[in-house]
DNA sequence: AAAGCGCACAACCGCAGCCTG
DNA sequence: ACAGGCTGCGGTTGTGCGCTT
């Protein structure tokens, strides 16, 4: 799908992780010229990237209003509600979560919520196949709610989800621990009061200073 | 201490729709 | 009306890192 960025001159296209230098070039360029046609921007800024790649990097990572770090329980609930309503319309869902990107929400859904749901579905089918265990599990069941409802009913926020306790998923506690163990430089990026995490231009610049660039 | 494993996330890919000449 | 280019979106993959054994 991505054609060569320029027909007249076969410029090599870089792929893979963005370097700090590339980030800086992109930030500087957009700061002075603003966003525009991404293919032109990539060329004009001297980045050996496709416009598409620049756009993605900017929207998902470099934009100053991008909010990074833990998804809060409130956001988690909202994601589940909106997903139940709209399905995998990530960009639509993202519009209702200021500072969150569709990519972030999509990743969050796939790695945390979907896995959580799958586990519960497995547990549910296990219950079905082993009815003799129902009594034992009645008090300690990991099922979110009512064990006699279908799984999708269980998941749907419009039905029984609202009655369930919104506990952090297993990964979330781990995340908190991980964040506490982050390198000082990383901590500067992600740690903010109230568990709010932002990546700002100031952060970027101060990192540049730290790195002696 | 080191190897293997699993998780989380950044980035890429392909497609569809829109816009413009 | 049509073709080419650009953007946006959703799905998928690659990789780095932490945890476990």
Tab-separated table of C-alpha atoms (C1' of nucleotides) in Angstrom:
chain	number	residue	atom	x	y	z
A	1	UNK	CA	0.000	0.000	0.000
A	2	UNK	CA	2.656	2.536	0.907
A	3	UNK	CA	4.144	3.648	-2.289
A	4	UNK	CA	7.604	5.004	-2.529
A	5	UNK	CA	7.617	8.409	-0.974
A	6	UNK	CA	8.992	10.140	-3.972
A	7	UNK	CA	8.888	9.000	-7.545
A	8	UNK	CA	11.676	11.129	-8.865
A	9	UNK	CA	14.256	10.212	-6.265
A	10	UNK	CA	14.351	6.814	-4.657
A	11	UNK	CA	14.821	7.818	-1.072
A	12	UNK	CA	15.413	4.952	1.303
A	13	UNK	CA	12.680	4.637	3.870
A	14	UNK	CA	13.553	3.992	7.465
A	15	UNK	CA	11.429	1.562	9.453
A	16	UNK	CA	11.351	0.402	13.014
A	17	UNK	CA	11.650	2.286	16.273
A	18	UNK	CA	12.055	6.038	16.144
A	19	UNK	CA	15.255	7.518	17.466
A	20	UNK	CA	15.313	10.507	19.760
A	21	UNK	CA	16.896	12.518	16.984
A	22	UNK	CA	14.044	11.739	14.615
A	23	UNK	CA	11.519	12.610	17.318
A	24	UNK	CA	13.241	15.913	17.841
A	25	UNK	CA	13.270	16.708	14.138
A	26	UNK	CA	9.569	15.951	13.861
A	27	UNK	CA	8.677	17.958	16.970
A	28	UNK	CA	10.738	20.909	15.839
A	29	UNK	CA	9.314	20.840	12.361
A	30	UNK	CA	5.711	20.710	13.528
A	31	UNK	CA	6.394	23.357	16.161
A	32	UNK	CA	7.563	25.782	13.498
A	33	UNK	CA	5.476	24.782	10.496
A	34	UNK	CA	2.500	23.028	12.005
A	35	UNK	CA	0.926	19.834	10.775
A	36	UNK	CA	0.301	19.543	7.089
A	37	UNK	CA	0.421	16.986	4.332
A	38	UNK	CA	2.349	14.250	6.039
A	39	UNK	CA	4.284	13.021	3.023
A	40	UNK	CA	5.459	16.541	2.281
A	41	UNK	CA	6.214	17.110	5.928
A	42	UNK	CA	8.353	13.991	6.138
A	43	UNK	CA	10.323	15.069	3.097
A	44	UNK	CA	10.638	18.698	4.098
A	45	UNK	CA	11.770	17.807	7.594
A	46	UNK	CA	14.443	15.560	6.132
A	47	UNK	CA	13.066	12.459	7.796
A	48	UNK	CA	13.601	9.183	5.972
A	49	UNK	CA	10.157	8.066	7.040
A	50	UNK	CA	6.855	7.768	5.276
A	51	UNK	CA	4.263	10.411	5.976
A	52	UNK	CA	2.169	7.705	7.460
A	53	UNK	CA	4.856	6.774	9.933
A	54	UNK	CA	5.349	10.431	10.901
A	55	UNK	CA	1.649	10.894	11.429
A	56	UNK	CA	1.418	7.809	13.612
A	57	UNK	CA	4.437	8.800	15.660
A	58	UNK	CA	3.098	12.300	16.186
A	59	UNK	CA	-0.465	11.324	16.995
A	60	UNK	CA	0.329	8.387	19.232
A	61	UNK	CA	3.455	9.533	20.975
A	62	UNK	CA	4.848	12.998	20.411
A	63	UNK	CA	1.750	15.177	20.559
A	64	UNK	CA	1.975	17.273	23.725
A	65	UNK	CA	-1.553	16.463	24.818
A	66	UNK	CA	-1.035	12.725	24.637
A	67	UNK	CA	-1.674	11.301	28.053
A	68	UNK	CA	0.543	8.403	28.965
A	69	UNK	CA	0.550	5.885	31.748
A	70	UNK	CA	-2.036	3.857	33.567
A	71	UNK	CA	-5.577	3.702	32.357
A	72	UNK	CA	-7.669	4.697	35.341
A	73	UNK	CA	-10.567	2.542	36.539
A	74	UNK	CA	-12.923	5.249	35.286
A	75	UNK	CA	-11.340	5.145	31.855
A	76	UNK	CA	-11.417	1.360	31.948
A	77	UNK	CA	-15.109	1.396	32.660
A	78	UNK	CA	-15.721	3.922	29.914
A	79	UNK	CA	-13.757	1.851	27.424
A	80	UNK	CA	-15.800	-1.211	28.266
A	81	UNK	CA	-19.054	0.670	27.994
A	82	UNK	CA	-18.163	2.260	24.683
A	83	UNK	CA	-16.782	-0.979	23.305
A	84	UNK	CA	-20.011	-2.729	24.220
A	85	UNK	CA	-21.842	0.007	22.376
A	86	UNK	CA	-19.665	0.433	19.302
A	87	UNK	CA	-17.406	-2.594	19.082
A	88	UNK	CA	-13.870	-2.129	17.764
A	89	UNK	CA	-14.381	1.480	16.740
A	90	UNK	CA	-11.209	2.524	18.515
A	91	UNK	CA	-10.925	6.006	17.117
A	92	UNK	CA	-14.516	6.709	18.062
A	93	UNK	CA	-13.899	5.396	21.560
A	94	UNK	CA	-10.677	7.397	21.806
A	95	UNK	CA	-12.571	10.617	21.119
A	96	UNK	CA	-14.331	10.120	24.438
A	97	UNK	CA	-11.081	9.650	26.330
A	98	UNK	CA	-9.170	12.922	26.162
A	99	UNK	CA	-5.459	12.417	25.657
A	100	UNK	CA	-5.784	8.742	24.893
A	101	UNK	CA	-5.077	7.462	21.405
A	102	UNK	CA	-6.956	4.820	19.493
A	103	UNK	CA	-3.787	2.762	19.364
A	104	UNK	CA	-3.360	2.896	23.123
A	105	UNK	CA	-6.966	1.932	23.750
A	106	UNK	CA	-6.768	-0.840	21.193
A	107	UNK	CA	-3.612	-2.226	22.791
A	108	UNK	CA	-5.109	-1.889	26.230
A	109	UNK	CA	-8.203	-3.743	25.154
A	110	UNK	CA	-6.329	-6.568	23.501
A	111	UNK	CA	-3.723	-7.067	26.205
A	112	UNK	CA	-5.771	-6.502	29.328
A	113	UNK	CA	-9.509	-6.515	28.934
A	114	UNK	CA	-9.814	-9.138	26.238
A	115	UNK	CA	-7.472	-11.443	28.080
A	116	UNK	CA	-9.394	-10.858	31.283
A	117	UNK	CA	-12.630	-11.633	29.495
A	118	UNK	CA	-11.167	-14.759	27.900
A	119	UNK	CA	-10.015	-16.003	31.270
A	120	UNK	CA	-13.426	-15.428	32.718
A	121	UNK	CA	-15.011	-17.143	29.727
A	122	UNK	CA	-12.746	-20.115	30.309
A	123	UNK	CA	-13.652	-20.127	33.969
A	124	UNK	CA	-17.280	-19.922	33.003
A	125	UNK	CA	-17.080	-22.871	30.613
A	126	UNK	CA	-15.194	-24.743	33.295
A	127	UNK	CA	-18.090	-24.133	35.623
A	128	UNK	CA	-20.520	-25.391	33.040
A	129	UNK	CA	-18.515	-28.539	32.460
A	130	UNK	CA	-18.034	-29.172	36.173
A	131	UNK	CA	-21.366	-28.395	37.798
A	132	UNK	CA	-20.355	-30.288	40.909
A	133	UNK	CA	-17.910	-27.499	41.627
A	134	UNK	CA	-20.498	-24.771	41.440
A	135	UNK	CA	-21.282	-24.879	45.136
A	136	UNK	CA	-17.648	-24.677	46.072
A	137	UNK	CA	-17.008	-21.734	43.785
A	138	UNK	CA	-20.164	-19.896	44.622
A	139	UNK	CA	-18.470	-17.816	47.255
A	140	UNK	CA	-15.057	-17.400	45.672
A	141	UNK	CA	-15.864	-17.431	41.988
A	142	UNK	CA	-13.828	-15.180	39.700
A	143	UNK	CA	-16.853	-14.767	37.518
A	144	UNK	CA	-17.669	-11.110	37.451
A	145	UNK	CA	-21.269	-11.514	38.316
A	146	UNK	CA	-24.055	-13.916	38.019
A	147	UNK	CA	-22.830	-17.362	37.043
A	148	UNK	CA	-26.079	-18.332	35.408
A	149	UNK	CA	-26.066	-15.630	32.751
A	150	UNK	CA	-24.382	-15.979	29.404
A	151	UNK	CA	-20.887	-14.682	29.183
A	152	UNK	CA	-21.708	-11.794	26.897
A	153	UNK	CA	-24.410	-10.743	29.264
A	154	UNK	CA	-21.871	-10.863	31.992
A	155	UNK	CA	-19.524	-8.684	29.996
A	156	UNK	CA	-22.057	-6.188	28.783
A	157	UNK	CA	-21.907	-3.042	30.860
A	158	UNK	CA	-25.549	-2.484	30.156
A	159	UNK	CA	-26.475	-5.669	31.925
A	160	UNK	CA	-24.567	-7.084	34.795
A	161	UNK	CA	-21.239	-5.342	34.462
A	162	UNK	CA	-22.481	-2.355	36.337
A	163	UNK	CA	-23.196	-4.513	39.318
A	164	UNK	CA	-19.699	-5.799	39.542
A	165	UNK	CA	-16.816	-4.459	41.505
A	166	UNK	CA	-14.319	-2.812	39.217
A	167	UNK	CA	-11.152	-4.358	40.439
A	168	UNK	CA	-7.832	-3.674	38.820
A	169	UNK	CA	-6.856	-6.351	36.374
A	170	UNK	CA	-3.878	-8.458	37.338
A	171	UNK	CA	-1.555	-6.398	35.179
A	172	UNK	CA	-2.448	-3.133	36.797
A	173	UNK	CA	-0.944	-3.884	40.172
A	174	UNK	CA	2.124	-5.142	38.392
A	175	UNK	CA	2.192	-1.942	36.408
A	176	UNK	CA	2.289	0.144	39.539
A	177	UNK	CA	5.198	-1.914	40.794
A	178	UNK	CA	6.929	-1.610	37.467
A	179	UNK	CA	6.520	2.129	37.418
A	180	UNK	CA	8.034	2.384	40.859
A	181	UNK	CA	11.058	0.540	39.547
A	182	UNK	CA	11.499	2.674	36.467
A	183	UNK	CA	14.779	4.293	35.668
A	184	UNK	CA	14.988	7.887	36.861
A	185	UNK	CA	14.890	9.172	33.316
A	186	UNK	CA	11.771	7.175	32.540
A	187	UNK	CA	10.223	8.219	35.789
A	188	UNK	CA	10.544	11.765	34.691
A	189	UNK	CA	8.341	10.944	31.773
A	190	UNK	CA	5.623	8.874	33.327
A	191	UNK	CA	5.326	9.801	36.967
A	192	UNK	CA	2.947	12.570	37.671
A	193	UNK	CA	0.765	13.381	40.660
A	194	UNK	CA	-2.517	11.523	40.873
A	195	UNK	CA	-1.174	8.753	38.687
A	196	UNK	CA	-1.585	11.055	35.734
A	197	UNK	CA	1.127	10.649	33.201
A	198	UNK	CA	2.018	13.081	30.497
A	199	UNK	CA	4.710	13.480	27.950
A	200	UNK	CA	5.261	17.111	27.337
A	201	UNK	CA	7.588	19.079	25.140
A	202	UNK	CA	9.301	20.230	28.318
A	203	UNK	CA	9.964	16.620	29.212
A	204	UNK	CA	11.418	16.028	25.837
A	205	UNK	CA	13.672	19.026	25.990
A	206	UNK	CA	14.877	18.276	29.480
A	207	UNK	CA	15.672	14.760	28.347
A	208	UNK	CA	17.691	16.232	25.540
A	209	UNK	CA	19.609	18.219	28.108
A	210	UNK	CA	20.141	15.126	30.236
A	211	UNK	CA	21.532	13.331	27.248
A	212	UNK	CA	23.827	16.187	26.497
A	213	UNK	CA	22.405	16.800	23.033
B	1	DA	C1'	23.368	-16.138	37.040
B	2	DA	C1'	21.249	-17.207	32.971
B	3	DA	C1'	17.863	-18.912	29.905
B	4	DG	C1'	13.104	-19.115	28.696
B	5	DC	C1'	8.645	-17.172	28.756
B	6	DG	C1'	4.973	-13.918	28.724
B	7	DC	C1'	3.377	-9.308	28.612
B	8	DA	C1'	2.830	-4.654	27.041
B	9	DC	C1'	3.302	-1.458	23.643
B	10	DA	C1'	5.276	0.846	19.533
B	11	DA	C1'	5.139	0.485	14.833
B	12	DC	C1'	3.846	-1.540	10.456
B	13	DC	C1'	0.451	-3.244	7.026
B	14	DG	C1'	-3.550	-3.288	4.222
B	15	DC	C1'	-7.819	-1.471	3.157
B	16	DA	C1'	-11.437	1.952	2.506
B	17	DG	C1'	-13.015	6.443	1.920
B	18	DC	C1'	-12.276	11.149	0.734
B	19	DC	C1'	-10.354	14.811	-1.987
B	20	DT	C1'	-8.502	17.004	-5.926
B	21	DG	C1'	-7.043	17.768	-10.559
C	1	DA	C1'	-16.364	10.172	-14.463
C	2	DC	C1'	-12.011	8.731	-13.196
C	3	DA	C1'	-7.397	8.132	-11.508
C	4	DG	C1'	-3.979	9.126	-8.206
C	5	DG	C1'	-2.668	10.706	-3.746
C	6	DC	C1'	-3.570	11.291	1.115
C	7	DT	C1'	-5.621	10.249	5.492
C	8	DG	C1'	-7.800	7.474	8.904
C	9	DC	C1'	-8.829	3.174	10.809
C	10	DG	C1'	-8.505	-1.539	12.482
C	11	DG	C1'	-5.698	-5.664	12.549
C	12	DT	C1'	-1.277	-7.670	13.171
C	13	DT	C1'	3.554	-8.140	14.208
C	14	DG	C1'	8.105	-7.252	16.307
C	15	DT	C1'	10.674	-6.192	20.167
C	16	DG	C1'	12.163	-4.803	24.703
C	17	DC	C1'	11.665	-5.731	29.390
C	18	DG	C1'	10.440	-7.945	33.613
C	19	DC	C1'	9.381	-12.210	35.827
C	20	DT	C1'	9.923	-17.044	36.645
C	21	DT	C1'	12.315	-21.214	36.842
